[in-house]
Amino acid sequence: MPLKFYNTLTREKEIFTPIDPPNVGFYSCGPTVYNYAHIGNLRSYVLADIIQKTLEFYGYKVKRVMNITDIGHLTSDADDGEDKMVKGLKREGKPFTLEAMKELAVFYKDKFMDDLKDMNIKSPDIIAFASDHIKEDVDMIETLLERAFAYKTSDGIYFEIAKFPDYWNLSGRKKGSLENTESRIGENLEKKNQADFVLWKFSDKNNLGYETKLGKGFPGWHIECSAMGVKYLGEQFDIHTGGIDHIPVHHTNEIAQSESATGKKPFVKFWMHNEFIDTGGEKMAKSGDNFTTLRTLIEKGINPIAYRFWLLMAHYRTKMNFNYSALEGAEIALKRLYGLYLGLGDTIGNVHQEYQNKFKEYLEDDLDTPRALTILWDVFKDENIRDADKKATVLDFDKVLGLGFKNLKKEAIPENILKLAEEREEARKNKDFKKSDELRAEINSLGYEVKDTAEGQRVSKI
Ligand code: AMP
Ligand code: ZN
């Protein structure tokens, strides 16, 4: 069976084939680094990680690029409001300079990279700061001006959506519709159409910006991703990810400007989007008050991998409501899996083909991780498989799931428990089952369990 992914662009599950097999060009929209990432944001990167690990499981060679938005993102995804980075500078009492902006960006980018590491998310091959790619933005904007896809107003350079008839394809909105384009608020009368979006914003009263041939200012958030995507992955590439909030504005605009500048369609073959994490029915947003960071979870003693595991328990296109009791349930289940794994002994046998086929069948169905996890449980429960083969199979699945089985360390079993276990083994050999049962009960009461396997008894923590 081939891999199938749901493509937002066609609204269908499609067979995945890259433009240049076995290579896959993959861009994931990175964080806007004016604050800590919240656990909702991290869902986007777990999705990117599962896509990458699945592709590698299938033998593809993935090149993943992720941007760091450190300039040009306004508080509204359209063109209104304050620059998010300026907001960050204000919050932290920092001066309004490009240097201070970069310092702020590097600080939150480093924190973000720590989160990725803690969640076992593979670092992208290329991490690109928007502020290091002004030239690429300017070049693309110049091309758009030359080809008459863009026009100038007193406050910036805008993309004219009327020149791009496919503008509404990704979001599926009707042509001419302005629904959800936040530009309606605070109409800019110089724009030809309120959905026209900014490519270059001239410096405002802060006089902050980059001196370029377009004038002093900042690139728009959307052009940054197009310019960096084209620079590192070419004019057309295979996969682009982000949260569903990016569909109607950011990714719609990326397609319009990239395809207009390069003349090549499609800019990206597969657009994949994760659903949101809410808290108590409310959207979790970096700019709001109700956001939880991974650090908060860690400070509460929760293993960050338990959060990854909880995310994988739902399909990435299903909305999830975050609460601590659900996360606790996931952590208990994960500990149980870890315990089962540690009870498997040291030998690594062969991957069980039938289970692997089943596991792959679920991945192939648009990355159905909840069902893939049920197969993991089935492997542990199956009494007809040798422990060594179970171990090989679990490690094989974990190349995609990333739950960290490989690095689990057996806790040293205390001396008194080992002594009781030895006595029990002796009693069993002497067929003194009453005594052996009593010793087992005593071991259990001390928080350990003994399992009789073909290779002898095995002691582990309950
Ligand atoms: P930002 O740093 O705000 O640009 O967002 C980084 C990524 O997180 C983007 O792909 C967003 O679409 C995604 N995102 C933002 N909020 C949430 C949320 N509550 N749940 C899931 N993904 C989110
Ligand atoms: Zn982006």
Tab-separated table of C-alpha atoms and ligand atoms in Angstrom:
chain	number	residue	atom	x	y	z
A	1	MET	CA	0.000	0.000	0.000
A	2	PRO	CA	1.293	3.491	-0.796
A	3	LEU	CA	1.507	6.348	1.684
A	4	LYS	CA	-1.494	8.617	1.539
A	5	PHE	CA	-1.705	12.077	3.054
A	6	TYR	CA	-4.631	14.455	3.299
A	7	ASN	CA	-3.842	17.425	1.090
A	8	THR	CA	-5.571	20.642	2.173
A	9	LEU	CA	-5.226	21.928	-1.384
A	10	THR	CA	-7.365	19.180	-2.938
A	11	ARG	CA	-9.315	18.278	0.215
A	12	GLU	CA	-8.551	14.612	-0.422
A	13	LYS	CA	-6.277	11.877	0.810
A	14	GLU	CA	-3.778	11.491	-2.018
A	15	ILE	CA	-1.002	9.039	-2.749
A	16	PHE	CA	2.272	10.660	-1.813
A	17	THR	CA	4.874	10.820	-4.574
A	18	PRO	CA	7.708	13.320	-4.400
A	19	ILE	CA	8.824	15.476	-7.332
A	20	ASP	CA	12.316	13.960	-7.309
A	21	PRO	CA	12.250	10.568	-5.569
A	22	PRO	CA	13.714	9.494	-3.198
A	23	ASN	CA	14.302	13.121	-2.175
A	24	VAL	CA	11.580	15.044	-0.362
A	25	GLY	CA	11.650	18.822	0.028
A	26	PHE	CA	9.753	19.754	3.171
A	27	TYR	CA	9.093	23.186	4.695
A	28	SER	CA	7.463	23.673	8.070
A	29	CYS	CA	6.366	27.101	9.186
A	30	GLY	CA	8.411	27.890	12.266
A	31	PRO	CA	7.673	29.917	15.368
A	32	THR	CA	7.349	33.663	15.738
A	33	VAL	CA	9.934	34.202	18.433
A	34	TYR	CA	8.579	37.098	20.498
A	35	ASN	CA	7.603	34.801	23.367
A	36	TYR	CA	7.831	31.187	24.521
A	37	ALA	CA	6.190	28.591	22.318
A	38	HIS	CA	3.098	27.047	23.919
A	39	ILE	CA	2.174	23.393	23.836
A	40	GLY	CA	-0.382	24.105	21.087
A	41	ASN	CA	2.420	25.341	18.827
A	42	LEU	CA	4.352	22.174	19.554
A	43	ARG	CA	1.625	20.077	17.980
A	44	SER	CA	2.701	21.541	14.621
A	45	TYR	CA	6.231	20.318	15.121
A	46	VAL	CA	5.189	16.876	16.330
A	47	LEU	CA	3.222	16.590	13.088
A	48	ALA	CA	6.267	17.675	11.067
A	49	ASP	CA	8.369	15.149	12.969
A	50	ILE	CA	5.935	12.276	12.403
A	51	ILE	CA	5.777	13.120	8.690
A	52	GLN	CA	9.573	13.213	8.454
A	53	LYS	CA	10.076	9.998	10.437
A	54	THR	CA	7.381	8.199	8.445
A	55	LEU	CA	8.978	9.267	5.170
A	56	GLU	CA	12.362	8.069	6.395
A	57	PHE	CA	10.777	4.786	7.533
A	58	TYR	CA	9.705	4.371	3.905
A	59	GLY	CA	13.217	5.080	2.608
A	60	TYR	CA	12.799	8.685	1.481
A	61	LYS	CA	15.578	11.239	1.971
A	62	VAL	CA	14.036	14.260	3.595
A	63	LYS	CA	15.391	17.797	3.562
A	64	ARG	CA	13.431	19.830	6.081
A	65	VAL	CA	13.579	23.587	6.331
A	66	MET	CA	12.039	25.609	9.125
A	67	ASN	CA	11.956	29.375	9.369
A	68	ILE	CA	12.262	31.459	12.495
A	69	THR	CA	9.980	34.466	12.164
A	70	ASP	CA	11.954	37.177	13.889
A	71	ILE	CA	10.672	40.168	11.918
A	72	GLY	CA	7.608	41.322	10.036
A	73	HIS	CA	4.781	39.352	11.721
A	74	LEU	CA	1.989	41.700	12.739
A	75	THR	CA	-0.445	40.875	15.538
A	76	SER	CA	-3.097	40.090	12.988
A	77	ASP	CA	-2.181	37.439	10.425
A	78	ALA	CA	-3.372	39.942	7.819
A	79	ASP	CA	-1.809	43.372	7.767
A	80	ASP	CA	-3.132	45.113	10.836
A	81	GLY	CA	-1.777	45.706	14.248
A	82	GLU	CA	1.555	46.009	15.861
A	83	ASP	CA	4.675	44.072	14.903
A	84	LYS	CA	4.816	41.057	17.247
A	85	MET	CA	8.551	41.486	17.811
A	86	VAL	CA	8.061	45.158	18.758
A	87	LYS	CA	5.427	43.962	21.199
A	88	GLY	CA	8.028	41.575	22.655
A	89	LEU	CA	10.617	44.379	22.949
A	90	LYS	CA	8.070	46.545	24.789
A	91	ARG	CA	7.089	43.714	27.155
A	92	GLU	CA	10.714	43.131	28.086
A	93	GLY	CA	11.677	46.818	28.292
A	94	LYS	CA	14.240	46.469	25.495
A	95	PRO	CA	15.253	49.268	23.097
A	96	PHE	CA	13.648	49.499	19.656
A	97	THR	CA	16.686	48.439	17.646
A	98	LEU	CA	17.321	45.661	15.159
A	99	GLU	CA	20.059	44.310	17.461
A	100	ALA	CA	17.716	44.061	20.439
A	101	MET	CA	15.148	42.388	18.188
A	102	LYS	CA	17.668	39.760	17.131
A	103	GLU	CA	18.713	39.197	20.754
A	104	LEU	CA	15.080	38.621	21.709
A	105	ALA	CA	14.684	36.277	18.751
A	106	VAL	CA	17.752	34.200	19.557
A	107	PHE	CA	16.651	33.852	23.190
A	108	TYR	CA	13.197	32.483	22.311
A	109	LYS	CA	14.533	30.422	19.408
A	110	ASP	CA	16.943	28.661	21.800
A	111	LYS	CA	14.107	27.971	24.233
A	112	PHE	CA	12.060	26.610	21.359
A	113	MET	CA	14.907	24.319	20.257
A	114	ASP	CA	15.091	22.963	23.830
A	115	ASP	CA	11.391	22.109	23.568
A	116	LEU	CA	11.948	20.255	20.301
A	117	LYS	CA	14.753	18.245	21.871
A	118	ASP	CA	12.715	17.401	24.963
A	119	MET	CA	9.870	16.175	22.789
A	120	ASN	CA	12.167	14.028	20.667
A	121	ILE	CA	11.482	16.131	17.571
A	122	LYS	CA	14.257	15.892	15.031
A	123	SER	CA	15.878	19.243	14.395
A	124	PRO	CA	15.241	20.511	10.828
A	125	ASP	CA	18.202	20.358	8.418
A	126	ILE	CA	18.019	24.089	7.855
A	127	ILE	CA	16.798	26.638	10.379
A	128	ALA	CA	16.439	29.982	8.666
A	129	PHE	CA	16.005	33.313	10.452
A	130	ALA	CA	13.811	35.667	8.437
A	131	SER	CA	16.138	38.539	9.339
A	132	ASP	CA	18.996	36.808	7.485
A	133	HIS	CA	17.031	36.673	4.216
A	134	ILE	CA	16.098	40.265	3.441
A	135	LYS	CA	17.865	40.121	0.066
A	136	GLU	CA	15.811	37.104	-1.026
A	137	ASP	CA	12.595	38.895	0.006
A	138	VAL	CA	13.551	42.059	-1.872
A	139	ASP	CA	14.421	40.078	-5.024
A	140	MET	CA	11.081	38.296	-5.007
A	141	ILE	CA	9.151	41.528	-4.382
A	142	GLU	CA	10.996	43.226	-7.257
A	143	THR	CA	10.000	40.382	-9.564
A	144	LEU	CA	6.384	40.751	-8.454
A	145	LEU	CA	6.518	44.515	-9.129
A	146	GLU	CA	8.090	43.947	-12.549
A	147	ARG	CA	5.395	41.431	-13.447
A	148	ALA	CA	2.687	43.820	-12.216
A	149	PHE	CA	1.429	41.520	-9.449
A	150	ALA	CA	2.265	44.161	-6.854
A	151	TYR	CA	1.709	47.881	-6.317
A	152	LYS	CA	2.926	50.567	-3.946
A	153	THR	CA	0.916	52.636	-1.466
A	154	SER	CA	2.082	55.210	1.059
A	155	ASP	CA	2.692	52.564	3.743
A	156	GLY	CA	3.936	49.572	1.784
A	157	ILE	CA	4.021	47.333	-1.250
A	158	TYR	CA	1.014	45.065	-1.700
A	159	PHE	CA	0.190	41.939	-3.669
A	160	GLU	CA	-2.872	42.395	-5.873
A	161	ILE	CA	-4.972	39.273	-5.445
A	162	ALA	CA	-7.163	40.103	-8.474
A	163	LYS	CA	-4.122	39.218	-10.616
A	164	PHE	CA	-4.091	35.684	-9.234
A	165	PRO	CA	-7.343	33.862	-10.055
A	166	ASP	CA	-6.442	30.776	-7.977
A	167	TYR	CA	-6.230	32.878	-4.827
A	168	TRP	CA	-9.111	31.113	-3.060
A	169	ASN	CA	-8.123	27.522	-3.876
A	170	LEU	CA	-6.373	26.526	-0.668
A	171	SER	CA	-8.986	27.891	1.698
A	172	GLY	CA	-11.891	26.810	-0.484
A	173	ARG	CA	-13.531	30.180	-0.031
A	174	LYS	CA	-15.529	31.718	-2.813
A	175	LYS	CA	-13.835	34.085	-5.194
A	176	GLY	CA	-14.150	37.635	-3.953
A	177	SER	CA	-15.096	36.552	-0.457
A	178	LEU	CA	-13.489	38.481	2.341
A	179	GLU	CA	-14.697	36.201	5.108
A	180	ASN	CA	-12.003	35.630	7.698
A	181	THR	CA	-9.578	38.019	6.104
A	182	GLU	CA	-8.983	40.201	9.068
A	183	SER	CA	-8.184	43.180	6.824
A	184	ARG	CA	-11.851	44.138	6.979
A	185	ILE	CA	-11.119	45.628	10.351
A	186	GLY	CA	-9.495	49.006	9.930
A	187	GLU	CA	-9.847	49.170	6.154
A	188	ASN	CA	-6.864	50.502	4.273
A	189	LEU	CA	-8.407	52.674	1.575
A	190	GLU	CA	-5.261	52.738	-0.520
A	191	LYS	CA	-5.505	49.005	-1.133
A	192	LYS	CA	-7.245	48.004	-4.353
A	193	ASN	CA	-8.907	45.109	-2.581
A	194	GLN	CA	-9.053	44.676	1.181
A	195	ALA	CA	-7.643	41.139	0.808
A	196	ASP	CA	-4.528	42.441	-0.963
A	197	PHE	CA	-1.691	41.684	1.396
A	198	VAL	CA	1.543	43.368	2.309
A	199	LEU	CA	4.876	42.308	0.777
A	200	TRP	CA	6.944	45.144	2.203
A	201	LYS	CA	5.910	47.473	4.997
A	202	PHE	CA	7.624	50.867	5.166
A	203	SER	CA	9.021	51.879	8.553
A	204	ASP	CA	6.485	53.616	10.756
A	205	LYS	CA	6.966	56.070	13.613
A	206	ASN	CA	9.503	53.748	15.301
A	207	ASN	CA	11.712	54.247	12.244
A	208	LEU	CA	12.814	50.644	12.682
A	209	GLY	CA	13.598	48.640	9.566
A	210	TYR	CA	16.062	47.593	6.894
A	211	GLU	CA	17.413	50.053	4.328
A	212	THR	CA	16.814	48.444	0.937
A	213	LYS	CA	16.172	49.562	-2.630
A	214	LEU	CA	12.463	49.151	-1.925
A	215	GLY	CA	12.715	51.746	0.851
A	216	LYS	CA	13.268	51.359	4.593
A	217	GLY	CA	11.057	48.793	6.270
A	218	PHE	CA	10.305	45.153	6.909
A	219	PRO	CA	9.246	42.276	4.673
A	220	GLY	CA	5.726	40.942	5.181
A	221	TRP	CA	5.559	37.685	7.133
A	222	HIS	CA	4.212	35.762	4.117
A	223	ILE	CA	6.965	36.705	1.660
A	224	GLU	CA	9.589	35.501	4.120
A	225	CYS	CA	8.370	31.917	3.933
A	226	SER	CA	8.103	32.021	0.128
A	227	ALA	CA	11.591	33.458	-0.306
A	228	MET	CA	13.228	31.019	2.116
A	229	GLY	CA	11.267	28.052	0.767
A	230	VAL	CA	12.383	28.822	-2.800
A	231	LYS	CA	15.961	29.490	-1.713
A	232	TYR	CA	16.445	26.191	0.079
A	233	LEU	CA	13.998	23.840	-1.630
A	234	GLY	CA	13.554	25.267	-5.113
A	235	GLU	CA	10.623	26.859	-6.925
A	236	GLN	CA	8.512	23.754	-6.366
A	237	PHE	CA	8.727	21.304	-3.505
A	238	ASP	CA	6.824	18.461	-1.892
A	239	ILE	CA	5.387	19.235	1.538
A	240	HIS	CA	4.529	22.340	3.549
A	241	THR	CA	3.080	22.203	7.053
A	242	GLY	CA	1.574	24.510	9.662
A	243	GLY	CA	-1.481	24.858	11.879
A	244	ILE	CA	-4.957	25.239	10.357
A	245	ASP	CA	-4.934	28.960	11.178
A	246	HIS	CA	-2.404	29.356	8.369
A	247	ILE	CA	-4.760	28.097	5.659
A	248	PRO	CA	-6.856	31.203	4.902
A	249	VAL	CA	-4.150	33.858	5.070
A	250	HIS	CA	-0.497	32.892	5.451
A	251	HIS	CA	-0.371	29.841	3.199
A	252	THR	CA	-2.909	31.242	0.760
A	253	ASN	CA	-0.647	34.265	0.371
A	254	GLU	CA	2.494	32.152	0.100
A	255	ILE	CA	1.005	30.292	-2.865
A	256	ALA	CA	-0.138	33.483	-4.598
A	257	GLN	CA	3.170	35.308	-4.373
A	258	SER	CA	5.406	32.263	-5.062
A	259	GLU	CA	3.510	31.055	-8.112
A	260	SER	CA	3.258	34.600	-9.468
A	261	ALA	CA	6.966	35.240	-8.993
A	262	THR	CA	8.229	31.931	-10.395
A	263	GLY	CA	5.485	31.244	-12.944
A	264	LYS	CA	5.466	27.613	-11.744
A	265	LYS	CA	2.501	25.700	-10.375
A	266	PRO	CA	2.065	24.185	-7.888
A	267	PHE	CA	4.438	25.895	-5.491
A	268	VAL	CA	3.921	22.969	-3.108
A	269	LYS	CA	2.429	19.539	-3.861
A	270	PHE	CA	1.124	18.667	-0.392
A	271	TRP	CA	-0.210	21.166	2.115
A	272	MET	CA	-0.704	19.518	5.502
A	273	HIS	CA	-2.227	21.218	8.542
A	274	ASN	CA	-2.684	20.256	12.164
A	275	GLU	CA	-5.847	21.041	14.108
A	276	PHE	CA	-5.672	23.207	17.176
A	277	ILE	CA	-5.159	22.504	20.856
A	278	ASP	CA	-7.749	24.335	22.926
A	279	THR	CA	-7.964	24.851	26.660
A	280	GLY	CA	-11.431	24.690	28.170
A	281	GLY	CA	-12.982	25.425	24.791
A	282	GLU	CA	-10.741	28.434	24.248
A	283	LYS	CA	-8.074	28.733	21.585
A	284	MET	CA	-4.572	28.552	23.029
A	285	ALA	CA	-2.744	31.604	21.679
A	286	LYS	CA	0.728	32.990	22.320
A	287	SER	CA	-0.674	36.496	22.560
A	288	GLY	CA	-3.358	35.469	25.079
A	289	ASP	CA	-3.219	34.550	28.780
A	290	ASN	CA	-4.288	30.933	28.631
A	291	PHE	CA	-1.174	29.376	27.332
A	292	THR	CA	0.813	26.521	28.791
A	293	THR	CA	4.461	25.928	27.947
A	294	LEU	CA	6.400	22.689	27.927
A	295	ARG	CA	8.530	24.122	30.786
A	296	THR	CA	5.375	24.339	32.909
A	297	LEU	CA	4.695	20.659	32.277
A	298	ILE	CA	8.285	19.741	33.123
A	299	GLU	CA	8.179	21.806	36.329
A	300	LYS	CA	5.081	19.843	37.310
A	301	GLY	CA	7.141	16.661	36.931
A	302	ILE	CA	5.465	15.573	33.679
A	303	ASN	CA	7.656	13.829	31.138
A	304	PRO	CA	7.531	15.872	27.871
A	305	ILE	CA	7.323	12.589	25.955
A	306	ALA	CA	4.001	11.963	27.734
A	307	TYR	CA	2.745	15.111	26.002
A	308	ARG	CA	4.007	13.768	22.660
A	309	PHE	CA	2.277	10.464	23.419
A	310	TRP	CA	-0.973	12.269	24.295
A	311	LEU	CA	-0.834	14.134	20.962
A	312	LEU	CA	-0.310	10.880	19.062
A	313	MET	CA	-3.382	9.402	20.752
A	314	ALA	CA	-5.498	11.660	18.506
A	315	HIS	CA	-5.320	12.094	14.759
A	316	TYR	CA	-3.505	15.309	13.816
A	317	ARG	CA	-6.623	16.630	12.052
A	318	THR	CA	-8.755	16.285	15.204
A	319	LYS	CA	-9.119	19.193	17.592
A	320	MET	CA	-7.877	18.374	21.106
A	321	ASN	CA	-8.811	19.933	24.394
A	322	PHE	CA	-5.863	20.138	26.737
A	323	ASN	CA	-6.347	19.290	30.393
A	324	TYR	CA	-4.089	17.821	33.029
A	325	SER	CA	-6.167	14.759	33.827
A	326	ALA	CA	-6.067	13.620	30.181
A	327	LEU	CA	-2.325	14.175	30.149
A	328	GLU	CA	-1.916	12.238	33.391
A	329	GLY	CA	-3.807	9.324	31.844
A	330	ALA	CA	-1.403	9.399	28.906
A	331	GLU	CA	1.580	9.470	31.222
A	332	ILE	CA	0.338	6.433	33.160
A	333	ALA	CA	-0.165	4.528	29.899
A	334	LEU	CA	3.304	5.530	28.707
A	335	LYS	CA	4.879	4.347	31.964
A	336	ARG	CA	3.083	1.045	31.546
A	337	LEU	CA	4.545	0.702	28.043
A	338	TYR	CA	8.010	1.558	29.348
A	339	GLY	CA	7.619	-1.070	32.078
A	340	LEU	CA	6.561	-3.690	29.556
A	341	TYR	CA	9.501	-2.831	27.356
A	342	LEU	CA	12.010	-3.031	30.182
A	343	GLY	CA	10.649	-6.469	31.009
A	344	LEU	CA	11.641	-7.799	27.586
A	345	GLY	CA	15.259	-8.670	28.329
A	346	ASP	CA	18.384	-7.638	26.487
A	347	THR	CA	18.260	-9.614	23.245
A	348	ILE	CA	16.965	-7.919	20.089
A	349	GLY	CA	15.427	-10.418	17.670
A	350	ASN	CA	13.538	-9.896	14.414
A	351	VAL	CA	10.814	-7.425	13.502
A	352	HIS	CA	7.446	-9.196	13.362
A	353	GLN	CA	6.390	-8.718	9.742
A	354	GLU	CA	2.642	-9.063	10.182
A	355	TYR	CA	2.538	-6.477	12.935
A	356	GLN	CA	4.807	-4.205	10.944
A	357	ASN	CA	2.466	-4.473	7.950
A	358	LYS	CA	-0.491	-3.497	10.142
A	359	PHE	CA	1.463	-0.605	11.644
A	360	LYS	CA	2.359	0.623	8.167
A	361	GLU	CA	-1.211	0.261	6.965
A	362	TYR	CA	-2.294	2.777	9.618
A	363	LEU	CA	0.539	5.190	8.881
A	364	GLU	CA	-0.315	4.993	5.202
A	365	ASP	CA	-3.832	6.119	6.013
A	366	ASP	CA	-2.911	9.773	6.537
A	367	LEU	CA	-0.713	9.078	9.580
A	368	ASP	CA	-3.317	7.426	11.756
A	369	THR	CA	-1.194	7.417	14.911
A	370	PRO	CA	-4.030	6.491	17.316
A	371	ARG	CA	-4.512	3.194	15.488
A	372	ALA	CA	-0.754	2.704	15.075
A	373	LEU	CA	-0.480	2.938	18.868
A	374	THR	CA	-3.035	0.150	19.308
A	375	ILE	CA	-0.689	-2.098	17.311
A	376	LEU	CA	2.109	-1.252	19.701
A	377	TRP	CA	-0.057	-2.467	22.605
A	378	ASP	CA	-0.996	-5.594	20.627
A	379	VAL	CA	2.670	-6.495	20.162
A	380	PHE	CA	3.312	-6.274	23.904
A	381	LYS	CA	0.216	-8.351	24.688
A	382	ASP	CA	0.819	-11.109	22.138
A	383	GLU	CA	1.971	-14.199	24.036
A	384	ASN	CA	2.975	-15.989	20.872
A	385	ILE	CA	5.890	-13.697	20.107
A	386	ARG	CA	9.308	-14.141	21.647
A	387	ASP	CA	10.419	-11.256	23.855
A	388	ALA	CA	13.442	-10.603	21.649
A	389	ASP	CA	11.185	-10.213	18.579
A	390	LYS	CA	8.798	-7.999	20.529
A	391	LYS	CA	11.734	-5.795	21.388
A	392	ALA	CA	12.866	-5.552	17.760
A	393	THR	CA	9.312	-4.734	16.635
A	394	VAL	CA	8.775	-2.046	19.271
A	395	LEU	CA	12.107	-0.418	18.416
A	396	ASP	CA	11.148	-0.522	14.756
A	397	PHE	CA	7.817	1.264	15.387
A	398	ASP	CA	9.566	3.758	17.611
A	399	LYS	CA	11.614	5.033	14.676
A	400	VAL	CA	8.354	6.773	13.767
A	401	LEU	CA	6.615	7.204	17.117
A	402	GLY	CA	9.666	8.629	18.887
A	403	LEU	CA	8.642	7.551	22.390
A	404	GLY	CA	12.260	6.908	23.358
A	405	PHE	CA	12.227	3.150	24.080
A	406	LYS	CA	15.801	2.769	22.868
A	407	ASN	CA	17.257	5.000	25.550
A	408	LEU	CA	15.284	3.623	28.476
A	409	LYS	CA	17.524	2.536	31.283
A	410	LYS	CA	16.693	-0.317	33.563
A	411	GLU	CA	16.595	0.873	37.109
A	412	ALA	CA	18.928	-1.133	39.301
A	413	ILE	CA	16.926	-3.679	41.274
A	414	PRO	CA	17.702	-3.345	44.999
A	415	GLU	CA	19.741	-6.076	46.639
A	416	ASN	CA	16.962	-7.202	49.057
A	417	ILE	CA	14.545	-7.722	46.132
A	418	LEU	CA	17.116	-9.731	44.199
A	419	LYS	CA	17.680	-11.893	47.280
A	420	LEU	CA	13.941	-12.554	47.657
A	421	ALA	CA	13.767	-13.392	43.944
A	422	GLU	CA	16.621	-15.853	44.265
A	423	GLU	CA	14.896	-17.527	47.216
A	424	ARG	CA	11.737	-17.731	45.134
A	425	GLU	CA	13.611	-19.322	42.241
A	426	GLU	CA	15.071	-21.853	44.671
A	427	ALA	CA	11.623	-22.630	46.138
A	428	ARG	CA	10.215	-23.155	42.645
A	429	LYS	CA	13.022	-25.517	41.744
A	430	ASN	CA	12.207	-27.489	44.903
A	431	LYS	CA	8.517	-27.431	43.897
A	432	ASP	CA	7.666	-25.575	47.119
A	433	PHE	CA	4.944	-23.521	45.399
A	434	LYS	CA	3.433	-22.270	48.636
A	435	LYS	CA	6.719	-20.639	49.587
A	436	SER	CA	7.339	-19.338	46.077
A	437	ASP	CA	3.882	-17.698	46.041
A	438	GLU	CA	4.484	-16.097	49.413
A	439	LEU	CA	7.798	-14.714	48.193
A	440	ARG	CA	6.162	-13.369	45.036
A	441	ALA	CA	3.551	-11.579	47.178
A	442	GLU	CA	6.295	-10.107	49.336
A	443	ILE	CA	8.193	-8.883	46.250
A	444	ASN	CA	4.978	-7.337	44.881
A	445	SER	CA	4.286	-5.595	48.177
A	446	LEU	CA	7.695	-3.931	47.855
A	447	GLY	CA	6.782	-2.530	44.404
A	448	TYR	CA	8.426	-5.134	42.135
A	449	GLU	CA	7.159	-8.017	40.072
A	450	VAL	CA	8.625	-11.315	38.917
A	451	LYS	CA	7.841	-12.816	35.562
A	452	ASP	CA	8.745	-16.389	34.577
A	453	THR	CA	10.078	-16.504	31.035
A	454	ALA	CA	11.757	-19.155	28.907
A	455	GLU	CA	15.073	-17.576	29.825
A	456	GLY	CA	14.364	-17.716	33.581
A	457	GLN	CA	12.651	-15.323	35.962
A	458	ARG	CA	12.771	-11.588	35.363
A	459	VAL	CA	12.340	-8.924	38.017
A	460	SER	CA	11.100	-5.431	37.239
A	461	LYS	CA	9.510	-2.410	38.895
A	462	ILE	CA	5.712	-2.408	38.863
B	1	AMP	P1	3.408	30.954	15.643
B	1	AMP	O1	4.649	30.862	16.472
B	1	AMP	O2	2.311	31.692	16.301
B	1	AMP	O3	3.710	31.440	14.257
B	1	AMP	O4	2.862	29.452	15.504
B	1	AMP	C1	3.666	28.333	15.282
B	1	AMP	C2	2.822	27.172	14.794
B	1	AMP	O5	1.871	26.770	15.778
B	1	AMP	C3	2.002	27.480	13.551
B	1	AMP	O6	2.073	26.392	12.653
B	1	AMP	C4	0.585	27.672	14.087
B	1	AMP	O7	-0.364	27.377	13.096
B	1	AMP	C5	0.563	26.652	15.199
B	1	AMP	N1	-0.412	26.919	16.274
B	1	AMP	C6	-0.672	28.110	16.876
B	1	AMP	N2	-1.570	27.966	17.882
B	1	AMP	C7	-1.891	26.635	17.930
B	1	AMP	C8	-2.765	25.837	18.764
B	1	AMP	N3	-3.461	26.351	19.757
B	1	AMP	N4	-2.845	24.505	18.504
B	1	AMP	C9	-2.114	23.941	17.508
B	1	AMP	N5	-1.269	24.635	16.693
B	1	AMP	C10	-1.152	25.966	16.901
B	2	ZN	ZN	5.344	30.424	7.185
